[in-house]
Amino acid sequence: MGTKSHHLGLGVLLLFLPAECLAAEGRLAHKLFRDLFANYTSALRPVADTDQTLNVTLEVTLSQIIDMDERNQVLTLYLWIRQEWTDAYLHWDPKAYGDLDAIRIPSSLVWRPDIVLYNKADTQPPASASTNVVVRHDGAVRWDAPAITRSSCRVDVSAFPFDAQRCGLTFGSWTHGGHQLDVRPRGASASLADFVENVEWRVLGMPARRRVLTYGCCSEPYPDVTFTLLLRRRAAAYVCNLLLPCVFISLLAPLAFHLPADSGEKVSLGVTVLLALTVFQLILAESMPPAESVPLIGKYYMATMTMVTFSTALTILIMNLHYCGPSVHPVPTWARVLLLGHLARGLCVRERGEPCGQSRPLESAPSLQPPAVLPESPCHEPRCLCHQEALLHHVASIASTFRSHRAAQRCHEDWKRLARVMDRFFLGIFFCMALVMSLLVLVQAL
């Protein structure tokens, strides 16, 4: 509003000024222009003494981050670049020209420093902006020009999507050494007053640093100014779209141990979770730039897929224990003491109606003995006492067969109970692993 009011007031003032005054001022400006550029050349460095160093002050204003091409490691910025120097041949006495202390002329008419972006990543040659320069009566020249720069930037995605990047923009003279042209930054950092916020990157700062280097081609030093753009990625979109679904899926995978074995869905749940993680891994691979090191979220996906693979394999082994047939051996003594005894009490794996923390008394392993085969009686008399003895032997055989069946059933129940104990044990182990891995990754977002 203040600038607009100033221009409006100046326009109103010019309306009331006599035409003779404006014409006189225009004639003085033309006379000054002719006097200044009568013997002026823009091809030579404007110093009175050839051994004198010309000082150039460089100021950069960051306006917008246009693009960060992480795959090709190219940063595109929109900058306002201001260069100031003193021209020894462009000075005059303002009193001789009607108190005219500054003029604005095309920049192509005056000498301009050949300051370029050293780490430029564009194949096209640099084009100078056709903007005017402001020349003051004491020879001070100010050149403000907008520029769209494409610079190379080494992108480190090892902490993706919680990564921070440092991209440097190095400006310096291409042909003039430090004894002929000295470039220095104005202020300790670039200006961010007119910066347009970026949706993906947060700008932490843009400090400036002056260096003096000696290259192998030349003996004289070459000063340059490096503006380091400090960026931090806004990870909210990646957390919502890539990280949280993986966290929920990884917490769902251990629940396969909690499903009853008779449901027939234990292995199906593990395979479904593994397929879902594979789909998210493919989506992540498309959005992630190639890098030497595996990003943080990539390590989390690999660890989660490995955990789900092991949990599915253990589920298959536990189901094999659950469906042991009658021909299997009894549960070993050490397994009955450690797993069915102490571990079952610690995990509250109990039979129906049994209080938590107490398990049924351990029984000795049942012996599976086949029923005795009785010889046939040689007697053929229907009322002989030997037939009663044969009947008693048949009853004993039936009782022995029933006991063997009960022993095999108890053996099968022991294996089922052992499978439930292993399910409960691995449920706690894998759930804690998934929770710890998820918390370690989510802590990086805080």
C-alpha positions as a printed Julia matrix, in Angstrom:
446×3 Matrix{Float64}:
   0.0      0.0     0.0
   2.83     2.42    0.79
   4.51     1.88   -2.62
   1.23     2.25   -4.48
   0.43     5.49   -2.59
   3.9      6.84   -3.38
   3.54     6.13   -7.11
   0.02     7.54   -7.12
   1.17    10.73   -5.43
   4.11    11.02   -7.83
   1.75    10.62  -10.79
  -0.56    13.3    -9.47
   2.43    15.58   -8.89
   3.65    15.03  -12.43
   0.23    16.03  -13.77
   0.52    19.43  -12.13
   4.16    20.0   -13.12
   4.71    22.32  -16.06
   5.58    20.64  -19.33
   8.7     22.78  -19.57
  10.06    21.19  -16.33
   9.52    17.66  -17.62
  11.07    18.49  -20.95
  14.05    20.07  -19.23
  14.55    17.01  -17.07
  14.36    14.76  -20.11
  16.92    16.85  -21.96
  19.27    16.69  -18.97
  18.91    12.9   -18.8
  19.7     12.59  -22.51
  22.66    14.92  -22.12
  23.92    12.88  -19.15
  23.53     9.65  -21.11
  25.47    11.07  -24.09
  28.2     12.41  -21.84
  28.6      9.14  -19.93
  28.68     6.81  -22.91
  30.6      9.02  -25.35
  33.85     7.14  -24.74
  32.53     4.21  -22.66
  33.04     0.56  -23.53
  31.37    -2.41  -21.83
  34.06    -4.84  -22.95
  36.69    -3.87  -20.37
  36.72    -4.03  -16.6
  35.71    -0.53  -15.33
  38.66     0.31  -13.06
  40.99     3.3   -13.17
  44.03     1.12  -12.57
  44.39    -2.31  -14.18
  46.02    -3.63  -11.0
  43.02    -2.57   -8.92
  40.59    -5.26   -7.72
  36.92    -4.72   -8.54
  34.66    -5.65   -5.62
  31.25    -7.19   -6.41
  28.62    -7.69   -3.72
  26.22   -10.57   -4.31
  22.79   -10.84   -2.71
  20.35   -13.71   -3.32
  16.64   -13.82   -2.46
  14.93   -17.22   -2.56
  11.48   -16.88   -4.07
  10.31   -20.44   -4.76
  11.38   -24.08   -4.86
  10.13   -25.19   -8.26
  11.24   -28.81   -8.21
  13.5    -31.26   -6.43
  14.29   -34.08   -8.85
  15.64   -36.66   -6.44
  16.08   -39.35   -9.08
  18.36   -37.12  -11.21
  19.59   -35.08   -8.2
  18.7    -31.71   -9.7
  17.27   -28.76   -7.73
  15.28   -26.09   -9.58
  14.88   -22.71   -7.85
  13.47   -19.3    -8.66
  15.87   -16.64   -7.36
  16.23   -12.89   -7.35
  19.91   -12.05   -7.77
  21.29    -8.6    -6.97
  24.82    -7.6    -7.9
  26.44    -4.32   -6.89
  29.78    -2.88   -7.96
  31.39     0.49   -8.63
  32.05     1.61  -12.22
  34.93     4.09  -12.33
  33.71     5.62  -15.6
  30.04     6.18  -14.69
  30.04     9.09  -12.27
  28.95    12.73  -12.56
  28.15    15.81  -10.59
  24.39    15.86   -9.87
  24.36    19.7    -9.71
  25.47    19.9   -13.33
  22.47    17.85  -14.42
  19.63    19.33  -12.43
  20.25    17.28   -9.26
  19.82    14.03  -11.22
  21.52    11.48   -8.99
  20.52     8.17  -10.64
  19.51     6.81  -14.03
  18.1      3.48  -15.18
  19.5      2.11  -18.38
  19.56    -1.33  -20.09
  22.09    -3.66  -18.55
  23.56    -4.54  -21.93
  25.05    -1.02  -22.18
  27.3     -1.3   -19.15
  30.0     -3.71  -18.1
  28.62    -6.66  -16.08
  30.53    -9.18  -14.0
  30.62   -12.68  -15.51
  29.35   -14.33  -12.32
  27.82   -17.73  -13.08
  26.48   -20.71  -11.15
  29.34   -23.2   -10.95
  27.26   -26.32  -10.19
  24.75   -25.64  -12.94
  22.92   -28.77  -14.13
  21.27   -27.28  -17.22
  22.44   -28.14  -20.72
  21.4    -24.76  -22.12
  23.89   -21.86  -22.01
  23.21   -19.19  -19.37
  21.06   -16.34  -20.6
  21.42   -12.9   -19.03
  18.18   -11.3   -17.95
  17.31    -8.19  -19.98
  16.65    -5.98  -16.98
  17.79    -2.43  -16.34
  20.59    -1.41  -14.06
  20.48     1.53  -11.66
  23.54     3.8   -11.98
  24.14     6.39   -9.28
  26.19     9.56   -9.56
  29.08     8.11   -7.54
  29.47     5.21   -9.99
  27.62     2.61   -7.9
  25.81     0.14  -10.17
  23.02    -2.12   -8.98
  21.74    -4.94  -11.16
  18.62    -6.83  -10.06
  17.7     -9.83  -12.2
  15.39   -12.82  -11.72
  16.78   -16.25  -12.52
  15.55   -19.85  -12.67
  18.5    -22.04  -11.7
  18.95   -25.79  -12.11
  21.78   -26.93   -9.87
  23.15   -30.33   -9.0
  22.44   -31.47   -5.44
  23.56   -34.71   -3.82
  20.4    -36.17   -2.29
  20.81   -38.52    0.68
  17.64   -40.56    1.25
  18.98   -42.87    3.95
  16.46   -41.39    6.43
  13.56   -41.12    3.93
  10.86   -39.87    4.58
  12.38   -38.07    7.58
  15.43   -36.85    5.68
  17.08   -33.43    5.53
  19.02   -32.19    2.51
  21.81   -29.65    2.02
  22.0    -28.2    -1.48
  24.73   -25.68   -2.31
  24.63   -22.99   -5.0
  28.13   -21.74   -5.78
  28.49   -18.41   -7.61
  31.74   -17.01   -8.92
  33.46   -15.32  -11.83
  34.22   -17.59  -14.76
  37.25   -15.77  -16.18
  38.4    -13.19  -13.63
  40.68   -14.26  -10.82
  40.67   -12.96   -7.3
  43.2    -10.21   -8.14
  40.84    -8.77  -10.76
  37.38    -9.42   -9.34
  36.47   -10.18   -5.75
  32.96   -11.41   -4.97
  31.49   -11.21   -1.48
  28.03   -11.97   -0.07
  25.82    -9.28    1.39
  24.87   -10.53    4.81
  25.32   -13.91    6.43
  22.56   -15.65    4.48
  20.17   -15.32    1.58
  16.9    -13.51    2.07
  13.72   -15.54    2.64
  11.36   -12.6     3.01
   9.5    -13.3    -0.24
   9.68   -17.09   -0.16
   6.6    -19.04   -1.26
   6.13   -22.07    1.0
   6.64   -25.48   -0.61
   4.23   -28.36    0.03
   6.96   -31.01    0.3
  10.0    -29.21    1.69
  10.48   -26.93    4.68
  13.29   -24.38    4.34
  15.43   -24.15    7.48
  17.79   -21.49    6.18
  20.17   -20.52    3.41
  23.52   -19.43    4.92
  26.23   -17.89    2.73
  29.93   -18.72    2.82
  32.82   -17.19    0.89
  35.7    -19.36   -0.24
  38.97   -18.71   -2.07
  40.14   -21.69   -4.11
  43.07   -22.34   -6.39
  42.4    -24.61   -9.34
  44.9    -26.74  -11.23
  44.55   -24.73  -14.43
  45.53   -21.37  -12.94
  47.89   -20.07  -10.32
  45.81   -17.16   -9.1
  43.03   -17.68   -6.54
  39.35   -17.67   -7.49
  36.87   -16.47   -4.85
  33.31   -17.78   -4.84
  30.2    -17.53   -2.7
  28.23   -20.63   -1.76
  24.61   -20.39   -0.56
  23.67   -23.64    1.19
  19.94   -24.34    1.1
  18.9    -26.34    4.18
  15.79   -28.42    3.53
  13.71   -30.83    5.61
  11.05   -33.03    4.04
   7.45   -32.69    5.18
   6.77   -36.34    6.06
   3.05   -36.15    6.93
   1.87   -37.43    3.54
   4.37   -40.31    3.53
   3.47   -41.28    7.09
  -0.26   -41.4     6.3
   0.03   -43.12    2.9
   2.99   -45.47    3.3
   4.07   -45.83    6.92
   0.86   -46.16    8.93
  -0.67   -48.87    6.68
   2.51   -50.9     7.07
   2.42   -50.41   10.85
  -1.19   -51.64   11.07
  -0.44   -54.61    8.82
   2.63   -55.55   10.84
   0.55   -55.46   14.05
  -2.07   -57.64   12.36
   0.4    -60.36   11.36
   1.04   -61.8    14.89
  -2.7    -62.31   15.35
  -2.38   -65.41   13.15
  -1.07   -67.17   16.29
  -4.29   -66.27   18.11
  -6.59   -67.86   15.52
  -7.84   -71.38   16.4
  -6.11   -74.07   14.39
  -9.46   -75.62   13.42
 -10.5    -72.39   11.66
  -8.21   -73.15    8.72
  -7.3    -69.47    8.26
  -4.01   -69.22   10.13
  -1.74   -69.67    7.14
  -4.13   -67.7     4.88
  -3.84   -64.66    7.16
  -0.03   -64.74    7.06
   0.06   -65.08    3.27
  -2.48   -62.25    2.86
  -0.42   -59.94    5.07
   2.71   -60.82    3.11
   0.98   -59.99   -0.2
  -0.26   -56.66    1.19
   3.27   -55.73    2.28
   4.58   -56.66   -1.17
   2.09   -54.28   -2.8
   3.15   -51.42   -0.5
   6.8    -52.26   -1.18
   6.19   -51.82   -4.92
   4.44   -48.48   -4.33
   7.34   -47.36   -2.15
   9.9    -48.38   -4.78
   8.18   -46.16   -7.35
   8.13   -43.07   -5.12
  11.63   -43.52   -3.72
  14.73   -42.3    -5.59
  17.49   -44.83   -6.25
  20.27   -44.61   -3.7
  23.34   -46.47   -2.52
  21.93   -46.97    0.98
  18.53   -48.44    1.79
  16.15   -45.77    3.18
  14.75   -46.06    6.67
  11.24   -46.9     5.52
  12.68   -49.51    3.14
  14.51   -51.17    6.04
  11.28   -51.16    8.02
   9.4    -52.83    5.15
  12.12   -55.47    4.77
  12.17   -56.19    8.51
   8.37   -56.45    8.6
   8.25   -58.8     5.6
  10.95   -60.97    7.17
   8.99   -61.11   10.43
   5.76   -62.06    8.62
   7.59   -64.77    6.66
   8.99   -66.32    9.85
   5.63   -66.09   11.6
   3.92   -67.88    8.7
   6.57   -70.63    8.72
   6.17   -71.07   12.49
   2.4    -71.19   12.07
   2.77   -74.11    9.65
   5.02   -75.97   12.13
   2.6    -75.33   14.99
  -0.34   -76.61   12.92
   1.68   -79.75   12.25
   1.9    -80.25   16.02
  -1.82   -79.62   16.37
  -2.84   -82.24   13.83
  -0.61   -85.04   15.07
  -2.23   -88.42   14.34
  -2.69   -91.38   16.69
   0.53   -93.02   15.48
   2.74   -90.22   16.84
   4.97   -90.66   19.86
   3.93   -89.12   23.19
   5.15   -85.65   24.19
   8.74   -85.91   25.5
   9.27   -85.57   29.2
  11.29   -82.34   28.97
   8.56   -80.75   26.83
   5.88   -81.85   29.3
   7.81   -80.32   32.2
   9.01   -77.07   30.58
   6.32   -76.27   28.01
   3.16   -77.93   29.34
   4.15   -77.2    32.9
   6.01   -73.94   33.59
   5.45   -72.13   30.29
   1.74   -73.02   30.16
   1.25   -71.63   33.68
   3.18   -68.45   32.82
   1.13   -67.84   29.64
  -2.22   -68.84   31.26
  -2.81   -71.63   28.74
  -5.34   -73.83   30.55
  -8.01   -76.36   29.89
 -11.68   -75.45   30.03
 -12.69   -74.83   33.63
  -9.09   -74.72   34.86
  -8.03   -71.5    36.74
  -5.23   -69.37   35.26
  -1.79   -70.06   36.69
  -2.61   -73.69   37.52
  -2.25   -76.55   35.16
  -3.41   -80.09   35.44
  -0.98   -82.47   37.15
   1.5    -83.94   34.78
   0.81   -87.58   34.0
   3.3    -90.1    32.84
   3.4    -90.66   29.16
   0.76   -93.22   28.28
   2.01   -96.49   26.84
   0.24   -97.57   23.73
   0.06  -101.38   23.92
  -1.81  -103.4    21.35
  -4.61  -105.65   22.66
  -3.67  -109.24   23.51
  -4.57  -111.81   20.91
  -6.22  -114.81   22.55
  -5.82  -118.32   21.16
  -8.9   -120.1    19.92
 -10.37  -122.71   22.25
 -10.12  -126.29   20.91
 -13.28  -127.28   22.8
 -16.5   -127.66   20.79
 -18.87  -128.39   23.66
 -21.46  -125.55   24.04
 -21.68  -125.85   27.85
 -17.99  -126.19   28.52
 -16.39  -123.9    31.09
 -13.64  -122.99   28.63
 -16.14  -120.87   26.71
 -16.65  -118.66   29.81
 -12.91  -118.21   30.07
 -12.82  -117.2    26.4
 -15.57  -114.63   27.08
 -13.52  -113.18   29.91
 -10.54  -112.95   27.61
 -12.63  -111.09   24.99
 -13.86  -108.62   27.64
 -10.27  -108.04   28.72
  -9.29  -107.46   25.08
 -12.06  -104.88   24.67
 -10.98  -103.1    27.86
  -7.35  -103.07   26.69
  -8.39  -101.62   23.32
 -10.43   -98.9    25.05
  -7.49   -98.04   27.31
  -5.21   -97.83   24.28
  -7.71   -95.55   22.56
  -7.94   -93.33   25.62
  -4.14   -93.2    25.85
  -3.85   -92.21   22.17
  -6.56   -89.57   22.68
  -4.72   -88.15   25.7
  -1.49   -88.11   23.68
  -3.25   -86.22   20.88
  -4.7    -83.73   23.39
  -1.23   -83.15   24.83
   0.1    -82.27   21.36
  -2.86   -79.93   20.82
  -2.18   -78.25   24.14
   1.51   -77.94   23.26
   0.51   -76.25   19.99
  -1.66   -73.76   21.94
   1.26   -73.0    24.27
   3.57   -72.35   21.32
   0.89   -70.16   19.67
   0.57   -68.02   22.81
   4.35   -67.77   23.21
   5.04   -66.66   19.63
   2.05   -64.3    19.73
   3.73   -62.31   22.49
   7.19   -62.47   20.88
   6.14   -61.3    17.42
   3.68   -58.69   18.7
   6.44   -57.13   20.83
   8.81   -57.19   17.84
   6.26   -55.49   15.58
   5.45   -52.88   18.24
   9.1    -52.05   18.92
   9.95   -51.72   15.21
   6.93   -49.5    14.59
   7.75   -47.24   17.54
  11.38   -46.89   16.45
  10.26   -45.68   13.03
   7.44   -43.44   14.26
   9.75   -41.77   16.8
  11.72   -40.37   13.84
   8.62   -38.37   12.84
   8.45   -36.54   16.18
